[in-house]
Coordinates of C-alpha atoms in Angstrom, one line a residue:
X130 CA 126.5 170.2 89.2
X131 CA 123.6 172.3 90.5
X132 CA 120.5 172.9 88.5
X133 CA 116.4 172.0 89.1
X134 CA 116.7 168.2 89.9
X135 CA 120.1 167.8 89.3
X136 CA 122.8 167.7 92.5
X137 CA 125.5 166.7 93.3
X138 CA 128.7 167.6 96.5
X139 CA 131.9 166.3 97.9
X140 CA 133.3 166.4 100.7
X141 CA 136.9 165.1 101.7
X142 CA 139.3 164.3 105.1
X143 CA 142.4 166.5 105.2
X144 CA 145.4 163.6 104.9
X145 CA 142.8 160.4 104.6
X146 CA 141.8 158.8 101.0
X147 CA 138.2 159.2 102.0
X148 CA 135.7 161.1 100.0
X149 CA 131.7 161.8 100.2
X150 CA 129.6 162.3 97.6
X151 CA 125.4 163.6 98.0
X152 CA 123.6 163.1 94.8
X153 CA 120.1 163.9 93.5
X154 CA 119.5 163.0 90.1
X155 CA 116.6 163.3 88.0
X156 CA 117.7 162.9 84.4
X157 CA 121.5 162.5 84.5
X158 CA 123.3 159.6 83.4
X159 CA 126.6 158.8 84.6
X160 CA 128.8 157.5 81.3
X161 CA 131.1 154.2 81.7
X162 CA 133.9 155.2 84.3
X163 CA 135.6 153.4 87.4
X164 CA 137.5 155.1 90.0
X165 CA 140.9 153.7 92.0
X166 CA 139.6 153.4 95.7
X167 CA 136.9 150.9 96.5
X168 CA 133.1 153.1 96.6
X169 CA 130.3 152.5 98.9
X170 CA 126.6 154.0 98.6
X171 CA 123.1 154.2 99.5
X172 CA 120.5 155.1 97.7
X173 CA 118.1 156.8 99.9
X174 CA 114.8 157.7 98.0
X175 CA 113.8 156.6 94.3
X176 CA 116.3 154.0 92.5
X177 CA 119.5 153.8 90.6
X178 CA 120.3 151.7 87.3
X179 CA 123.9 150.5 86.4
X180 CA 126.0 148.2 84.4
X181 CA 128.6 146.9 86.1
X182 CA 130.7 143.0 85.7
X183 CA 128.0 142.8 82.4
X184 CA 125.1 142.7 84.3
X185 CA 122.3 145.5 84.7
X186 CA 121.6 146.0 88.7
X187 CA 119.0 148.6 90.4
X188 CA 119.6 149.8 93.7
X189 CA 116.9 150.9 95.3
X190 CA 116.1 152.6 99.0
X191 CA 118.1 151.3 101.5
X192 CA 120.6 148.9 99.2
X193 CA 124.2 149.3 99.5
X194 CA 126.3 150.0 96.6
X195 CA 129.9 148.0 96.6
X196 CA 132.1 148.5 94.2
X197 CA 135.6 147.4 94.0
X198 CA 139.0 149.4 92.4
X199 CA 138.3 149.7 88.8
X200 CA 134.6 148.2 88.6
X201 CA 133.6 149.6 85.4
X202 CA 130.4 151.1 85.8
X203 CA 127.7 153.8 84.8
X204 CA 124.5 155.2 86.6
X205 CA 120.8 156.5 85.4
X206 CA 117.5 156.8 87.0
X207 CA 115.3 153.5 87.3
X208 CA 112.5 155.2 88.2
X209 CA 110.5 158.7 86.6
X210 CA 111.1 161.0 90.2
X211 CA 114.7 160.4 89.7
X212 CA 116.9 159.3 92.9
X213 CA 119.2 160.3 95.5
X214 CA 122.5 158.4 97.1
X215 CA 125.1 158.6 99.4
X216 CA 128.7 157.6 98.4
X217 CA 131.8 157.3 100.1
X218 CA 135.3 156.4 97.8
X219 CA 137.9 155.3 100.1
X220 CA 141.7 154.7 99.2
X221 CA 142.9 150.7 98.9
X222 CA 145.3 151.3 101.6
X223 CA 143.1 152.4 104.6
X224 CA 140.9 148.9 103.9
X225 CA 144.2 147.2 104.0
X226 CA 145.3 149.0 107.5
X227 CA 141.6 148.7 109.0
X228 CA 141.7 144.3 108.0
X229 CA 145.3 143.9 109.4
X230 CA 144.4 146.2 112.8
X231 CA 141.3 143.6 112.9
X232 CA 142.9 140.4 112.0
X233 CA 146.4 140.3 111.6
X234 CA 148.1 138.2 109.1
X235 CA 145.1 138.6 107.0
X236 CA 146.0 138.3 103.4
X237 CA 144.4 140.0 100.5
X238 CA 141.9 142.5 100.0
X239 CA 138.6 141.9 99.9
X240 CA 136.9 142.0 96.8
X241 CA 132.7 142.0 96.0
X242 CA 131.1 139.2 94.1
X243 CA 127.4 141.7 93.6
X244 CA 127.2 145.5 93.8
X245 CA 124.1 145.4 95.0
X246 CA 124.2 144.4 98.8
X247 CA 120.6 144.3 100.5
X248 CA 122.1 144.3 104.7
X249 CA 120.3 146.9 106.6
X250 CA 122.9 147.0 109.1
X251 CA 125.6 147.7 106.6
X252 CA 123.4 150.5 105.3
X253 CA 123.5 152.0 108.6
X254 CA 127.6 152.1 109.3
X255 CA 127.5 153.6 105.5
X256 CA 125.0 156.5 106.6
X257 CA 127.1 157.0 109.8
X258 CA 130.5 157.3 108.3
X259 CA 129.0 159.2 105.5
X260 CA 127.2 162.1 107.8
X261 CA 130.6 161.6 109.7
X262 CA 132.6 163.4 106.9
X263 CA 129.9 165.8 105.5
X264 CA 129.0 166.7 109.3
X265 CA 132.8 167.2 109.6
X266 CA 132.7 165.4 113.0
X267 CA 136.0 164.9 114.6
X268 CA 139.0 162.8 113.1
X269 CA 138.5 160.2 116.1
X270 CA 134.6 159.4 114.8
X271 CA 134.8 159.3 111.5
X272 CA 137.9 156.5 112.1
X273 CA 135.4 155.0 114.1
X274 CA 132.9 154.5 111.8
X275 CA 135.0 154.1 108.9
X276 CA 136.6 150.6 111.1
X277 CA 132.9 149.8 111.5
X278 CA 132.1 150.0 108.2
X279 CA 135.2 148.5 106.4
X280 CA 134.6 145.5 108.3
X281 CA 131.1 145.1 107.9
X282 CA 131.4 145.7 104.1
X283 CA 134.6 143.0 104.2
X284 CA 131.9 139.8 105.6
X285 CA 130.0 140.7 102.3
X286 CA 133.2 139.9 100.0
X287 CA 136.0 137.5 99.1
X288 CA 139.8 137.7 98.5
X289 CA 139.5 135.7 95.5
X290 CA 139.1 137.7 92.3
X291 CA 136.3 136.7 90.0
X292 CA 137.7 135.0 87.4
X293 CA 137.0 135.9 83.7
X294 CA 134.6 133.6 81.9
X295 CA 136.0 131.3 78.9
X296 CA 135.2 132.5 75.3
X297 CA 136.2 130.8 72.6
X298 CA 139.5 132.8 70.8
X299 CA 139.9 135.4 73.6
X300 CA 142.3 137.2 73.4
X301 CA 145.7 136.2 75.7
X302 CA 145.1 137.8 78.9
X303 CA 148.7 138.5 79.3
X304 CA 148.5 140.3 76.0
X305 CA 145.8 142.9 76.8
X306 CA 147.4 143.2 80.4
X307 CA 150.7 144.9 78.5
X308 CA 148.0 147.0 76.6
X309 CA 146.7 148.2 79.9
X310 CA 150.3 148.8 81.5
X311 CA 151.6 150.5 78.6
X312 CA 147.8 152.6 79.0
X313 CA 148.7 153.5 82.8
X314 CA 152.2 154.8 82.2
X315 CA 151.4 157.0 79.4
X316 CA 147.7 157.8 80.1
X317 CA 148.9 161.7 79.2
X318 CA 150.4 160.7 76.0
X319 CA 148.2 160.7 72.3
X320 CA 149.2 156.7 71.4
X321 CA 147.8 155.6 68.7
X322 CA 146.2 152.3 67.6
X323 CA 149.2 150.8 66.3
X324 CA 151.4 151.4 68.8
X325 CA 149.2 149.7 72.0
X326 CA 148.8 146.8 69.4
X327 CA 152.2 146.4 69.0
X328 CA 153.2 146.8 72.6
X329 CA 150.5 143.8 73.3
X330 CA 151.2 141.5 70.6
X331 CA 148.4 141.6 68.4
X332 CA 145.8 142.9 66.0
X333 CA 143.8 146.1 66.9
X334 CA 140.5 144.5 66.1
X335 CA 141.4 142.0 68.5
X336 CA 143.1 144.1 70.7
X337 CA 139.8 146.5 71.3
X338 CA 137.4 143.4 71.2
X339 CA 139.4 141.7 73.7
X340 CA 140.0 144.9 76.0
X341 CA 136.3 145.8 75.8
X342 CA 135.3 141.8 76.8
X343 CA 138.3 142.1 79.8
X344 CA 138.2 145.6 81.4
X345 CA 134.6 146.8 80.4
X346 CA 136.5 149.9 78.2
X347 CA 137.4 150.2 74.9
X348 CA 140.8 151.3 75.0
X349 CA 140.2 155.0 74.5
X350 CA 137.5 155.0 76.7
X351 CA 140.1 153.3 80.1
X352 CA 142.7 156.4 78.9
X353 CA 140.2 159.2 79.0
X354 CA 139.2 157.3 82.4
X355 CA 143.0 157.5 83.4
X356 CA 143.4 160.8 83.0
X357 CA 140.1 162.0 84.9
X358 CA 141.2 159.9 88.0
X359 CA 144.6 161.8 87.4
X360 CA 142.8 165.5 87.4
X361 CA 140.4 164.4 89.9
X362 CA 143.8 163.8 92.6
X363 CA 145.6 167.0 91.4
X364 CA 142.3 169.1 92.0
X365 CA 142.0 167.5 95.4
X366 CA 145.5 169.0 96.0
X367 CA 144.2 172.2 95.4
X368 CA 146.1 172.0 91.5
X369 CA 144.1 175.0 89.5
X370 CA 141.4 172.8 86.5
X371 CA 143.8 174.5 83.9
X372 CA 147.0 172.9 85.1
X373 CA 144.8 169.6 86.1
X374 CA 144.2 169.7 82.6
X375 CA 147.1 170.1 80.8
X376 CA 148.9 167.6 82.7
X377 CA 146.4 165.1 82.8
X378 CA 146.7 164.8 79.3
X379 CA 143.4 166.6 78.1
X380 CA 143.5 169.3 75.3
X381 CA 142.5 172.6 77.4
X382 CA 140.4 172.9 80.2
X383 CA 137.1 172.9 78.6
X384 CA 138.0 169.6 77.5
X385 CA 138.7 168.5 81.2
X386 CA 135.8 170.5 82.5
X387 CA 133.5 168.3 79.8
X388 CA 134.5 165.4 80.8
X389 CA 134.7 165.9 84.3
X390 CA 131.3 167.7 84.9
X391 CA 129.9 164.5 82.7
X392 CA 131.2 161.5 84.2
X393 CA 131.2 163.5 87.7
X394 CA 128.1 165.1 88.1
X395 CA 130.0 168.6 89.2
X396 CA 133.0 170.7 87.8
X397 CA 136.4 170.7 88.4
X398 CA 136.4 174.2 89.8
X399 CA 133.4 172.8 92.3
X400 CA 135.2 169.5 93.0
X401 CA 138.7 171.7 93.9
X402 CA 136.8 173.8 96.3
X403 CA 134.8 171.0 97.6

């Protein structure tokens, strides 16, 4: 996405799960969405507003961003001049290899309590590893400075989920986990109401009540998410949108490019190139 106020690139590291994002946003808004790898930013000027666990958080200059696999989250301007960020989406398995090179026998990854991290220092191996990738510096810095920064982020977190507070008739967790599972396999398929109800053992009033309370998606919403994180890997393969789109799951590729451009800030013809 490109227009007066409104920015946003990526750059990514040929056979590493590492991604950059630069951002300058006046007006946009970012819908509900979470993405598969962990995501570390910066904000850099103005500030940034998201829900996120069920809280509102605002990261302003020089706050660090943490979010963990599948954080449901969304993003707007706090402030009238808009804002601008630096973000950095890094694949599960590299945190696991940089934690075990570190410390082996270390069990567990780690996982962040706040996404909002105020640590200067931490906000500076973020920059570097950041400007690493988008400077295109070579493969021996940028695993430098990703080591640095994995385990500066990893002191600010814990390998104990956060566990989901008690409400009075939630729904059984195990019951909305087989919602989600049956979500994951067949996130290219048109299932209707009845059948994820029926695969998790309940009602759909209490199925989307208790999915909403659990995952922070309606049900529809975590599919359409699905399938975005599925285009988003097939464009980084160099997959053309139209193909991205049809197997994804999405009706043509205007409907990807919708989507994508929306919950992405830039299009799927931009992000293949990238």
């Amino acid at each position: 996405m490109t227009s007066s106020g409104e920015r946003a690139a990526y750059w990514r590291v040929p056979g590493l799960a590492l991604e950059a994002l630069d951002a300058r946003f006046d007006r946009y808004a970012y819908p509900m969405h979470a993405h598969d790898t962990y995501s570390f930013g910066v904000t850099d000027h103005g500030a940034q507003s998201f829900v996120c666990r069920g809280g509102r958080h605002v990261s302003a200059a020089g706050l660090v961003m943490a979010f963990n696999p599948d954080d449901p989250h969304d993003g707007r301007s706090a402030v009238e001049h808009g804002y601008r960020y630096r973000m950095l989406h890094l694949g599960e398995d590299h945190v696991r290899d940089v934690l075990a090179d570190a410390a082996p026998g270390t069990a567990g990854l780690p996982l962040f309590a706040t996404p909002v991290v105020d640590n200067p220092s931490l906000a500076r191996a973020v920059a570097r590893l950041h400007a690493a990738v988008t400077e295109n510096a070579p493969r021996l810095v940028v695993e430098e400075r990703l080591t640095a920064a994995v385990l500066l982020l990893s002191r600010h977190a814990s390998t104990k989920p956060t566990p989901l507070p008690d409400r009075p008739g939630r729904t059984d967790l195990a019951a909305l986990d087989r919602a989600r599972g049956l979500l994951r396999q067949r996130f290219a398929d048109n299932i209707s109401a009845d059948h994820l109800a029926r695969a998790a053992g309940c009602s759909r009033f209490t199925l989307y009540r208790g999915f909403r309370a659990a995952y922070g998606f309606a049900p529809s919403d975590y599919q359409r998410d699905l399938r975005l994180r599925r285009a988003r890997a097939l464009l980084a393969e160099g997959t053309s949108p139209a193909s991205a789109a049809a197997e994804a799951g999405f009706a043509d590729q205007a409907h990807l490019t919708r989507w994508f451009t929306r919950t992405y800030g830039i299009t799927p013809a931009a992000y293949r190139t990238a």
